[in-house]
PDB file of N, CA and C in Angstrom:
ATOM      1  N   UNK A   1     -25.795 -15.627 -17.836  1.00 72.00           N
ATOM      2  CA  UNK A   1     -24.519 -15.840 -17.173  1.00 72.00           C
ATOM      3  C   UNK A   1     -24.318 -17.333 -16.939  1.00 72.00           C
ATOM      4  N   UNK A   2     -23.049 -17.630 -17.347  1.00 69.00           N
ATOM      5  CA  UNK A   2     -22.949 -19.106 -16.972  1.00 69.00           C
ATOM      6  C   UNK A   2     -22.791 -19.563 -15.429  1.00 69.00           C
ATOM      7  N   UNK A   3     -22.741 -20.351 -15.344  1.00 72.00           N
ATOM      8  CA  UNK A   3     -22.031 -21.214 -13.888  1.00 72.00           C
ATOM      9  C   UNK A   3     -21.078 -21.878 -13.969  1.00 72.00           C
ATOM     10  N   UNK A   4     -20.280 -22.208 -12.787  1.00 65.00           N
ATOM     11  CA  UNK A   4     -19.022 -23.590 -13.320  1.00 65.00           C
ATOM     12  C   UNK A   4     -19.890 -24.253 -13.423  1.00 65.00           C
ATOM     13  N   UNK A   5     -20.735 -25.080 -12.779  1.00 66.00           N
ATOM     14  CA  UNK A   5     -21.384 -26.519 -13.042  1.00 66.00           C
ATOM     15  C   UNK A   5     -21.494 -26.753 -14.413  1.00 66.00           C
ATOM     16  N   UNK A   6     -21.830 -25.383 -15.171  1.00 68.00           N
ATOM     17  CA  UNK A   6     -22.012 -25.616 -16.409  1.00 68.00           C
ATOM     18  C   UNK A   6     -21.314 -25.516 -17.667  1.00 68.00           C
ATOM     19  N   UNK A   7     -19.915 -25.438 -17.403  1.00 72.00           N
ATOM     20  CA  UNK A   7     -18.802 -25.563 -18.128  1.00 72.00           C
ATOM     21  C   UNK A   7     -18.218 -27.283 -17.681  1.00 72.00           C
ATOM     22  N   UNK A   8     -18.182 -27.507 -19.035  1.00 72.00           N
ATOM     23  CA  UNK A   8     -17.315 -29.022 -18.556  1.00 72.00           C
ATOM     24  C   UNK A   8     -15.477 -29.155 -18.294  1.00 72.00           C
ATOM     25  N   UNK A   9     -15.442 -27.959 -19.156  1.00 73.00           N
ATOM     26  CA  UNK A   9     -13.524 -27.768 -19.076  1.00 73.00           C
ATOM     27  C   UNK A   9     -13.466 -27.657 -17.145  1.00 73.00           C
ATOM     28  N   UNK A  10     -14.283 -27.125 -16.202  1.00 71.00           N
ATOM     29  CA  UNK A  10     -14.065 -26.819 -15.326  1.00 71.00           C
ATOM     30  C   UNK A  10     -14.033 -28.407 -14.543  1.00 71.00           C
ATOM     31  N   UNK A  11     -15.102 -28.890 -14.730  1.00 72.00           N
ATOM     32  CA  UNK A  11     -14.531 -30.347 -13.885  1.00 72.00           C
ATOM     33  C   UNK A  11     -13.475 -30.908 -13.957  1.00 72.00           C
ATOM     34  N   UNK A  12     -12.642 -30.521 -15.764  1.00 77.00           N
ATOM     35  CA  UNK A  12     -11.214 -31.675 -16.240  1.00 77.00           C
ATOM     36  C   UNK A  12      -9.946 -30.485 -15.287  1.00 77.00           C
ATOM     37  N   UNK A  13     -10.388 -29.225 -14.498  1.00 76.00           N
ATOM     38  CA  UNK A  13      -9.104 -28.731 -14.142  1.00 76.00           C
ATOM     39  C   UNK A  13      -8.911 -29.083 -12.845  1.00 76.00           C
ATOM     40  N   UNK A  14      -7.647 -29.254 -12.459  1.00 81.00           N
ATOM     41  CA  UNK A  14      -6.923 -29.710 -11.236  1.00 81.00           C
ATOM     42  C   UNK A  14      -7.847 -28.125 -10.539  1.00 81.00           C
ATOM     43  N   UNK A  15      -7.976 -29.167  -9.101  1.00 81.00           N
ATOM     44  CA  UNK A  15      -7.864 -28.455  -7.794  1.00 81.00           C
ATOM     45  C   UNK A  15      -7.244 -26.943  -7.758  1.00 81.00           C
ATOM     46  N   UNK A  16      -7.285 -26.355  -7.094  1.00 82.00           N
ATOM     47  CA  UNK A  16      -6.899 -25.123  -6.784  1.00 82.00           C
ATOM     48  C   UNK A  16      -5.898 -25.226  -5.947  1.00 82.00           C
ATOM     49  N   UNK A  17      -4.687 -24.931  -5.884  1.00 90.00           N
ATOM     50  CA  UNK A  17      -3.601 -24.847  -4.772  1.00 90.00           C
ATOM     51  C   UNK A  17      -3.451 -23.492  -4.276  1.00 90.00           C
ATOM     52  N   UNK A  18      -3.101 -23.445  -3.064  1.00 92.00           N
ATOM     53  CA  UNK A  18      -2.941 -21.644  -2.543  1.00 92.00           C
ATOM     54  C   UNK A  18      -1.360 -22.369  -1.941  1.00 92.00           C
ATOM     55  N   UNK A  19      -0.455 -21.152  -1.967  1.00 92.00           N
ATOM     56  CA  UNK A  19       0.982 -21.102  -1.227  1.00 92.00           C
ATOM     57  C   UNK A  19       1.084 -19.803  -0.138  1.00 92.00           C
ATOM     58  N   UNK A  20       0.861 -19.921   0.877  1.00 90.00           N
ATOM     59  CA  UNK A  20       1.379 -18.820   1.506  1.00 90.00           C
ATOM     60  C   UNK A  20       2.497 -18.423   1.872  1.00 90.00           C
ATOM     61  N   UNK A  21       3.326 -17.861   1.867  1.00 89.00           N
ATOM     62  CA  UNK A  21       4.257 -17.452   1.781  1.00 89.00           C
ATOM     63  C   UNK A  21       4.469 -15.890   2.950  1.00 89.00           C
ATOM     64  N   UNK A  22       5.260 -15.944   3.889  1.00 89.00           N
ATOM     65  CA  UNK A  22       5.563 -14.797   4.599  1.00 89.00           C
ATOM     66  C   UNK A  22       6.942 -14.464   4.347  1.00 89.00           C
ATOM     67  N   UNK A  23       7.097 -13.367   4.142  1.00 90.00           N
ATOM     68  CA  UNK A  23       8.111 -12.499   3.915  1.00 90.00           C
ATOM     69  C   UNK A  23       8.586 -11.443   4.887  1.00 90.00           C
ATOM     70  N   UNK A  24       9.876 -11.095   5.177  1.00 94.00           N
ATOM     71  CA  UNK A  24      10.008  -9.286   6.006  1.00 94.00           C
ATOM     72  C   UNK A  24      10.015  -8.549   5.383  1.00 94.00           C
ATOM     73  N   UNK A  25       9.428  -7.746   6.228  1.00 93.00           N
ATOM     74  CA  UNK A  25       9.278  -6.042   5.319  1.00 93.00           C
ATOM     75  C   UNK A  25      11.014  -5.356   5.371  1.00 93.00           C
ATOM     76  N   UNK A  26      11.143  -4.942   4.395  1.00 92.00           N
ATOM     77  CA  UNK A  26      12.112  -4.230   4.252  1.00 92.00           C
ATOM     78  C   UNK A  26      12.439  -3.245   5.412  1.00 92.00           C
ATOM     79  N   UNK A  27      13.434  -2.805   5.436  1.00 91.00           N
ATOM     80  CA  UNK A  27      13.664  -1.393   6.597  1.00 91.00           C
ATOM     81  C   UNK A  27      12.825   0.039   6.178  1.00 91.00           C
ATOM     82  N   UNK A  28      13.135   0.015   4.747  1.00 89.00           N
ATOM     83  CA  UNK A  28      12.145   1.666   4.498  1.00 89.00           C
ATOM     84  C   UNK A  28      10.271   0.932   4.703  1.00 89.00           C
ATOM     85  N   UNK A  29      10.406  -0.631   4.463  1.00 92.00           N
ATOM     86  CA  UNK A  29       8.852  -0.585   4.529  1.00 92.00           C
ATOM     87  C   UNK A  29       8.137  -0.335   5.628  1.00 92.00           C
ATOM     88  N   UNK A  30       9.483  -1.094   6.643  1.00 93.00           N
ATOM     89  CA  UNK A  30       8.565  -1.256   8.234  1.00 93.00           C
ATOM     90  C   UNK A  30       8.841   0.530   8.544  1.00 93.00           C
ATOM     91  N   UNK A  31       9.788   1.422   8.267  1.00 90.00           N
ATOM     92  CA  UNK A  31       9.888   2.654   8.708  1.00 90.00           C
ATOM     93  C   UNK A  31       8.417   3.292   7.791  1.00 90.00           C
ATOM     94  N   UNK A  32       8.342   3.339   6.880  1.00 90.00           N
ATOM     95  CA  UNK A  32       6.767   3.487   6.639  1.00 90.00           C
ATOM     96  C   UNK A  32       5.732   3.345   7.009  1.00 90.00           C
ATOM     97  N   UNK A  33       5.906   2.255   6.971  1.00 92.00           N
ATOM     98  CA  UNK A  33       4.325   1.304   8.181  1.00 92.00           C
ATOM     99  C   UNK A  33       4.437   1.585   9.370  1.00 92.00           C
ATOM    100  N   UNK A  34       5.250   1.961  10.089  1.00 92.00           N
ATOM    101  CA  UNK A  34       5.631   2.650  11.111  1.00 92.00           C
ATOM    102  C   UNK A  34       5.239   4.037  11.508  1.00 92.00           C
ATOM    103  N   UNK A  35       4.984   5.013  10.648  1.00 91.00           N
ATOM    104  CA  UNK A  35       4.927   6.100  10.297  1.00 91.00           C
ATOM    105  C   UNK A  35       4.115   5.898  10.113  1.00 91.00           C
ATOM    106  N   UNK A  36       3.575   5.427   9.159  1.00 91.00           N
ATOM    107  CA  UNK A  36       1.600   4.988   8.835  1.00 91.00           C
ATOM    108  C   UNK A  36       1.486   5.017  10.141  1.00 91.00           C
ATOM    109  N   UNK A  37       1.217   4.100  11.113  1.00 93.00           N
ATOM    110  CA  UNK A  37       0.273   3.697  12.000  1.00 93.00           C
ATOM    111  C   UNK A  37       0.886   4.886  13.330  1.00 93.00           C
ATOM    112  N   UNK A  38       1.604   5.922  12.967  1.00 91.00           N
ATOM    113  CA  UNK A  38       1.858   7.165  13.989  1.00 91.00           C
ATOM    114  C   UNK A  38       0.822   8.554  13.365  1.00 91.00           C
ATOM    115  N   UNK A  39       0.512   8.476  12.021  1.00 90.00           N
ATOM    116  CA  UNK A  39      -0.031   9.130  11.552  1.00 90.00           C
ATOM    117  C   UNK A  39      -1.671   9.838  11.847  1.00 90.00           C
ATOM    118  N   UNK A  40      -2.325  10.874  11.335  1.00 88.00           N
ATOM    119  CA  UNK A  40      -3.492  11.432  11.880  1.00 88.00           C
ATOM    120  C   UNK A  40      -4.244  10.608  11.178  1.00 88.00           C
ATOM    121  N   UNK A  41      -4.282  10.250  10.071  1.00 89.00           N
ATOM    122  CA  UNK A  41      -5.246   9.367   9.687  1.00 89.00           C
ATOM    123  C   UNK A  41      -5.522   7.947  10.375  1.00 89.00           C
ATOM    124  N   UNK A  42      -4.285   7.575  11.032  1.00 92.00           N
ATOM    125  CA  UNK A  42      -5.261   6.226  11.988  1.00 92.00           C
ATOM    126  C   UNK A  42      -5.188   6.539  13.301  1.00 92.00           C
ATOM    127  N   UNK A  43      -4.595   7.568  13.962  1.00 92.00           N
ATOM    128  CA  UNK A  43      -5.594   8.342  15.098  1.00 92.00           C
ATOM    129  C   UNK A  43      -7.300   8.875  14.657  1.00 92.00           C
ATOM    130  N   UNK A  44      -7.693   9.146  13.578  1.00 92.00           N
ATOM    131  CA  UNK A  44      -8.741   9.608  13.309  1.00 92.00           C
ATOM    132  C   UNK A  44      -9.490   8.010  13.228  1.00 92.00           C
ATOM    133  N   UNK A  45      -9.065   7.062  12.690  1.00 93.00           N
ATOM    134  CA  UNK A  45      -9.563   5.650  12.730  1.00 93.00           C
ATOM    135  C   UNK A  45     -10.105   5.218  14.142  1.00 93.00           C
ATOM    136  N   UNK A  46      -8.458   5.489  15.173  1.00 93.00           N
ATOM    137  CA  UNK A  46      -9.194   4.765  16.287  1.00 93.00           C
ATOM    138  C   UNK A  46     -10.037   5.783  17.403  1.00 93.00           C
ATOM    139  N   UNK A  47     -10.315   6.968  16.644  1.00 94.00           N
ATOM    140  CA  UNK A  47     -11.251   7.990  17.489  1.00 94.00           C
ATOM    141  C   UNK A  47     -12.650   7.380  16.871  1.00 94.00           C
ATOM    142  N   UNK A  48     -12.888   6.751  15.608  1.00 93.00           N
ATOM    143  CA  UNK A  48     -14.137   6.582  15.226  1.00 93.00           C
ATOM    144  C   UNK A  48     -14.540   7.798  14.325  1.00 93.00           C
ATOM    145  N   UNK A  49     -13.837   8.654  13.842  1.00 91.00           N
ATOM    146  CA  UNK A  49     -13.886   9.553  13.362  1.00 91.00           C
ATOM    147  C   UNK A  49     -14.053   9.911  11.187  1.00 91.00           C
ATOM    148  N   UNK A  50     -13.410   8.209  11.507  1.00 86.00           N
ATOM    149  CA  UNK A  50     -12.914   8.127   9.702  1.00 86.00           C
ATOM    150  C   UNK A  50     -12.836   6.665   9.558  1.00 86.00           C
ATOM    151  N   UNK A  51     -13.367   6.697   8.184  1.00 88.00           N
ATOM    152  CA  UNK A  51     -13.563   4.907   8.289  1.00 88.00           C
ATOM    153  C   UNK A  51     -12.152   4.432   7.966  1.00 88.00           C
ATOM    154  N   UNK A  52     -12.271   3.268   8.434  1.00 90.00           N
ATOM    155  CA  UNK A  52     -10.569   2.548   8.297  1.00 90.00           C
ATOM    156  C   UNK A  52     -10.128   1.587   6.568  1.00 90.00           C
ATOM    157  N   UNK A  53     -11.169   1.637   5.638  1.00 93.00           N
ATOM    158  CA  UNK A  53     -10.705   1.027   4.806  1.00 93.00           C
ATOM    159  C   UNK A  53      -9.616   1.773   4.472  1.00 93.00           C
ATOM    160  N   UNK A  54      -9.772   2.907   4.477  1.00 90.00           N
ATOM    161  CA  UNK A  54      -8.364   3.496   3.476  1.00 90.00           C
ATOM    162  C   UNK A  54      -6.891   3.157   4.335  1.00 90.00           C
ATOM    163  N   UNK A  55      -7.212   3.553   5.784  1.00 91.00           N
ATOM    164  CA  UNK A  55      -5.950   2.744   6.608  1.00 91.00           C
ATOM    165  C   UNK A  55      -5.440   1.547   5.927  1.00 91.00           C
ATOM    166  N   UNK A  56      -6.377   0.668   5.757  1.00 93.00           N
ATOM    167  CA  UNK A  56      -6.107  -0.478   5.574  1.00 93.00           C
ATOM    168  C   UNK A  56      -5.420  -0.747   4.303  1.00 93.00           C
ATOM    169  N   UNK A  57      -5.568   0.138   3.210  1.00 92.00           N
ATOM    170  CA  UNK A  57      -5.454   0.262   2.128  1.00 92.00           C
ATOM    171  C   UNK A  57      -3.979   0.276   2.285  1.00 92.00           C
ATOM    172  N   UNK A  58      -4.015   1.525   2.585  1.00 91.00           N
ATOM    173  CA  UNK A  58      -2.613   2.189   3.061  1.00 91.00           C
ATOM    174  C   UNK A  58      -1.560   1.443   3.051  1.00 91.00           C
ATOM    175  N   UNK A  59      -1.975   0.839   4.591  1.00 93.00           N
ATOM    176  CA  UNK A  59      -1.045  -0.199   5.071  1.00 93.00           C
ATOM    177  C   UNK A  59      -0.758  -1.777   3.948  1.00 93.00           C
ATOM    178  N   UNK A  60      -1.457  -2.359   3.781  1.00 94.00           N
ATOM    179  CA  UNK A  60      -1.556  -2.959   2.079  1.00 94.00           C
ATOM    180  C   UNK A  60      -0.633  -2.435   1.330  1.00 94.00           C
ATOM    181  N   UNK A  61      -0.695  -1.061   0.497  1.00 92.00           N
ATOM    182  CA  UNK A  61       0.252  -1.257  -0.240  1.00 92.00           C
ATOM    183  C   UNK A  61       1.701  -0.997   0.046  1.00 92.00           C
ATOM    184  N   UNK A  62       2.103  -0.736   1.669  1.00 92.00           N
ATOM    185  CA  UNK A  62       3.298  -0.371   2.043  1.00 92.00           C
ATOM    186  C   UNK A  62       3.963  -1.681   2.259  1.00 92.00           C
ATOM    187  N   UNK A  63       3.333  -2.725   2.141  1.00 93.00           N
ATOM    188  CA  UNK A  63       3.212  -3.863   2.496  1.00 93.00           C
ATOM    189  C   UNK A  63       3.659  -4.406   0.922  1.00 93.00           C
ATOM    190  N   UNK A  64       2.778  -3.718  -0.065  1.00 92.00           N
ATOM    191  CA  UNK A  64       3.175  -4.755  -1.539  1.00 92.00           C
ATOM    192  C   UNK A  64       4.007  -4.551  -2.245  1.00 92.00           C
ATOM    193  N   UNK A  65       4.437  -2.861  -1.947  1.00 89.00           N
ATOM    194  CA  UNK A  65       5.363  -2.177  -3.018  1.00 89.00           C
ATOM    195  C   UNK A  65       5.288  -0.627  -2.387  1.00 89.00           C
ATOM    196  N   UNK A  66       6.357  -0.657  -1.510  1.00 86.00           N
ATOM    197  CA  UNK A  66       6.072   1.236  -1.390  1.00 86.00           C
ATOM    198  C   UNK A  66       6.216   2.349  -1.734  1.00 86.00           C
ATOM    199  N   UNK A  67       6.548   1.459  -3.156  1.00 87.00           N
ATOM    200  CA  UNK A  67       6.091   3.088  -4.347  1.00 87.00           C
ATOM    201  C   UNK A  67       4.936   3.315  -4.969  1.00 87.00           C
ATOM    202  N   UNK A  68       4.474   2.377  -3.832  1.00 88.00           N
ATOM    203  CA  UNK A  68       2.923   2.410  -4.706  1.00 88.00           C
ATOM    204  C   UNK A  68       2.497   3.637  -3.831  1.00 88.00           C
ATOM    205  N   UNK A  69       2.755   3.826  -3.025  1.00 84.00           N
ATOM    206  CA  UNK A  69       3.074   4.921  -1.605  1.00 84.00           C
ATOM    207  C   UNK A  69       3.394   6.105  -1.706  1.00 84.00           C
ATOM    208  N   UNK A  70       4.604   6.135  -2.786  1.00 83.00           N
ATOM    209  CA  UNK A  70       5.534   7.411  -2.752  1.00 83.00           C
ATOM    210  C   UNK A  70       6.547   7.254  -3.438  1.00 83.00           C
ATOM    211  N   UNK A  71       6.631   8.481  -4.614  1.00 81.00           N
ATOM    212  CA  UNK A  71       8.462   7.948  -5.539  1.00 81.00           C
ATOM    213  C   UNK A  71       9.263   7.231  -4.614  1.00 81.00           C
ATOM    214  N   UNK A  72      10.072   6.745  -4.985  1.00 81.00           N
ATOM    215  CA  UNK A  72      10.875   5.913  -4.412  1.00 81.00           C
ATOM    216  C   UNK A  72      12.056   7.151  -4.373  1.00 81.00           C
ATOM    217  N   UNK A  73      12.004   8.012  -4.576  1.00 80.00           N
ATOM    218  CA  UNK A  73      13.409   9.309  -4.477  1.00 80.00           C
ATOM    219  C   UNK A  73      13.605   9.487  -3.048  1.00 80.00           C
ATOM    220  N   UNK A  74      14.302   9.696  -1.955  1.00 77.00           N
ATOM    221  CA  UNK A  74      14.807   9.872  -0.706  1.00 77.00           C
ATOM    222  C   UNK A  74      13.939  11.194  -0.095  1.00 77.00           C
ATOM    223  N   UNK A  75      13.489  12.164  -1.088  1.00 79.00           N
ATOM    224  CA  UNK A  75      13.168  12.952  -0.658  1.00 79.00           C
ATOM    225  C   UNK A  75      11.886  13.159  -0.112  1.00 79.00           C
ATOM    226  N   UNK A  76      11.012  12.280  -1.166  1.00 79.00           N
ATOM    227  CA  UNK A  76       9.413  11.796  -0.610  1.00 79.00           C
ATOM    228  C   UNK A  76       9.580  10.776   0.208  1.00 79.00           C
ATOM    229  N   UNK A  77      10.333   9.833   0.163  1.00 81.00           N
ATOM    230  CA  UNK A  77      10.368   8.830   1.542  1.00 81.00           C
ATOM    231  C   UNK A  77      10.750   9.727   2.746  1.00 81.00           C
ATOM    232  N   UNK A  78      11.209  10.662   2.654  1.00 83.00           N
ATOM    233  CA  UNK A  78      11.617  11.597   4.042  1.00 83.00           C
ATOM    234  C   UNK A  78      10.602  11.909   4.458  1.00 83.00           C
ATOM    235  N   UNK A  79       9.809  12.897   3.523  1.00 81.00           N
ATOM    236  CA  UNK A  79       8.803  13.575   3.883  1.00 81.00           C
ATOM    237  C   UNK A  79       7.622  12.539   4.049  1.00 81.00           C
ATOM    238  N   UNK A  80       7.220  11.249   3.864  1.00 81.00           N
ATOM    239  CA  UNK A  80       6.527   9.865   3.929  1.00 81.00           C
ATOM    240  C   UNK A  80       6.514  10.329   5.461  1.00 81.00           C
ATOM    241  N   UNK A  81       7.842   9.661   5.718  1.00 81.00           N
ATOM    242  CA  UNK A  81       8.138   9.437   7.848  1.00 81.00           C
ATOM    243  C   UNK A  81       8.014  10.539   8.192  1.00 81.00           C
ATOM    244  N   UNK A  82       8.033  11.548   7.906  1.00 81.00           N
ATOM    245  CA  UNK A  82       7.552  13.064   8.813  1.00 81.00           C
ATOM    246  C   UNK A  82       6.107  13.324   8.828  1.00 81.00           C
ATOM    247  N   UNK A  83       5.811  12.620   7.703  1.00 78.00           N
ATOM    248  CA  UNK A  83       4.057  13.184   8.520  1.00 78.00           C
ATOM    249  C   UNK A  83       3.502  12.389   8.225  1.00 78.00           C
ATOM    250  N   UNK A  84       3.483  10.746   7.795  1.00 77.00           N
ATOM    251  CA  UNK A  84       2.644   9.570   8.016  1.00 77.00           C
ATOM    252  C   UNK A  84       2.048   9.066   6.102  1.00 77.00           C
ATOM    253  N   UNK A  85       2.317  10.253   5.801  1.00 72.00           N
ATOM    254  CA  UNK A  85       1.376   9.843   4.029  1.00 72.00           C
ATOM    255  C   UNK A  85       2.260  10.959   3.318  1.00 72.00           C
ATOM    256  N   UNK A  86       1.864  10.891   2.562  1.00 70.00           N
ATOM    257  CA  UNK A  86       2.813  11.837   0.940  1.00 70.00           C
ATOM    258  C   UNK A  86       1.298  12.621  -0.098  1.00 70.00           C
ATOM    259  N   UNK A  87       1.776  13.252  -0.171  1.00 66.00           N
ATOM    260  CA  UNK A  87       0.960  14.161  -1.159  1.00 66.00           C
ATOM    261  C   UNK A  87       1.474  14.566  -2.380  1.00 66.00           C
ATOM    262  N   UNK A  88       0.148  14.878  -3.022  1.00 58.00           N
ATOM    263  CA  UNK A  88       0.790  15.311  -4.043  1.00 58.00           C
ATOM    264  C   UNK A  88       1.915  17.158  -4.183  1.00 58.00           C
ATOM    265  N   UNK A  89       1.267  17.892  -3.222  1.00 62.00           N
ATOM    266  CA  UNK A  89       2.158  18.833  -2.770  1.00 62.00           C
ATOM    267  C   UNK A  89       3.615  18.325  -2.403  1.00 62.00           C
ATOM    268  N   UNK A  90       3.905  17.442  -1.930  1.00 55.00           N
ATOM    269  CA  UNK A  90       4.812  17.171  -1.742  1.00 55.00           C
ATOM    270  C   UNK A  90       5.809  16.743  -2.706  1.00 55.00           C
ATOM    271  N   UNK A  91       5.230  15.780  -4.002  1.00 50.00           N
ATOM    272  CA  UNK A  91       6.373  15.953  -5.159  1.00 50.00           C
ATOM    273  C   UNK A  91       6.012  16.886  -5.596  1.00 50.00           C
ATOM    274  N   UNK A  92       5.326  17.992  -5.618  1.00 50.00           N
ATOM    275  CA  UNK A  92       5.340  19.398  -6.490  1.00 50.00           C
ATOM    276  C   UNK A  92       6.666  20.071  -5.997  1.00 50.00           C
ATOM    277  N   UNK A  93       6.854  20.101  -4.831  1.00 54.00           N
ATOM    278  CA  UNK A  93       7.802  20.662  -3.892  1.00 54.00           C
ATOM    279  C   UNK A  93       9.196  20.501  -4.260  1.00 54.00           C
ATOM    280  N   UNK A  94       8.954  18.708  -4.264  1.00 47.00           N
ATOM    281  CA  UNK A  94      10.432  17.946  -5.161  1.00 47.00           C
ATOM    282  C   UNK A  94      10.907  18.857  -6.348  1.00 47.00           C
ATOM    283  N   UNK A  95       9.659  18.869  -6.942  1.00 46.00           N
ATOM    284  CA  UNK A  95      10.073  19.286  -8.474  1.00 46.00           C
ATOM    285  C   UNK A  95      10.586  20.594  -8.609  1.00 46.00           C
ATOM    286  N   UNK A  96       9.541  21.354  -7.963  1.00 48.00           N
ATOM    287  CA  UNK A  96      10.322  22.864  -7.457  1.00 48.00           C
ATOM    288  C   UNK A  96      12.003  23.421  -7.171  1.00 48.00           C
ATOM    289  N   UNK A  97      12.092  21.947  -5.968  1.00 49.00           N
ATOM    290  CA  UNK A  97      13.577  21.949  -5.380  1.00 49.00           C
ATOM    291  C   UNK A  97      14.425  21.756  -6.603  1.00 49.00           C
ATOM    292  N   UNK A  98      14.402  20.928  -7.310  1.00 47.00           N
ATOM    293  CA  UNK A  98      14.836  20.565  -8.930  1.00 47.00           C
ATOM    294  C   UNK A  98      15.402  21.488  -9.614  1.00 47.00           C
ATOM    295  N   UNK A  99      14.315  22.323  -9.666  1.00 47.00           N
ATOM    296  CA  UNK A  99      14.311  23.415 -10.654  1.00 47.00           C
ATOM    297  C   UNK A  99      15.498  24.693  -9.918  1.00 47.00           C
ATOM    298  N   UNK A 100      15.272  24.540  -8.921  1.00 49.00           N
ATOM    299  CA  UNK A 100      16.324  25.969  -8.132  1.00 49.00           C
ATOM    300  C   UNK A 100      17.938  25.007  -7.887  1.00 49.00           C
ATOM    301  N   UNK A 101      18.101  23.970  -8.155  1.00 48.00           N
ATOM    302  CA  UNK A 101      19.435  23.507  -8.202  1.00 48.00           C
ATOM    303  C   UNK A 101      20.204  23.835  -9.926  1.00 48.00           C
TER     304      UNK A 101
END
């Protein structure tokens, strides 16, 4: 395995710059994240009951993209804020509803 020390292209590259950047969460994001943190899974967090990476996870991607979360269709974002997370039962359900229209 190499090292940087031992690449020379690595000494000729500029510095590393970082930009931070803060942004607002959207209205469906913060109503998500909202809903996240009302949810049983981070009552089970702060009982000590369940480890919190996945919270954290959670909250992360409601944060990066919240379809990473849940179709973006009205109907899984509904069902999102009613019980804190989305399942996969839950677009089965969608699809179901689909089918009887």
């Amino acid at each position: 395995r190499r090292l940087k020390k031992d690449i020379k292209e690595v000494n000729r590259m500029p510095g590393k710059k970082e930009q931070v950047l803060f942004c607002r969460l959207s209205n469906r994001q913060r109503a998500m994240y909202e809903a996240f943190l009302q949810s049983d899974q981070v009552k089970q967090v702060l009982r000590g009951s369940t480890q919190m990476l996945g919270a954290i996870t959670m909250l992360r991607k409601i944060c990066n993209h919240p379809d990473l979360v849940c179709p973006p269709d009205q109907g899984s974002v509904d069902a999102f804020l009613q019980k804190g997370y989305f399942s996969e039962a839950d677009l089965m359900q969608d699809y179901s509803d689909d089918d009887n229209e």
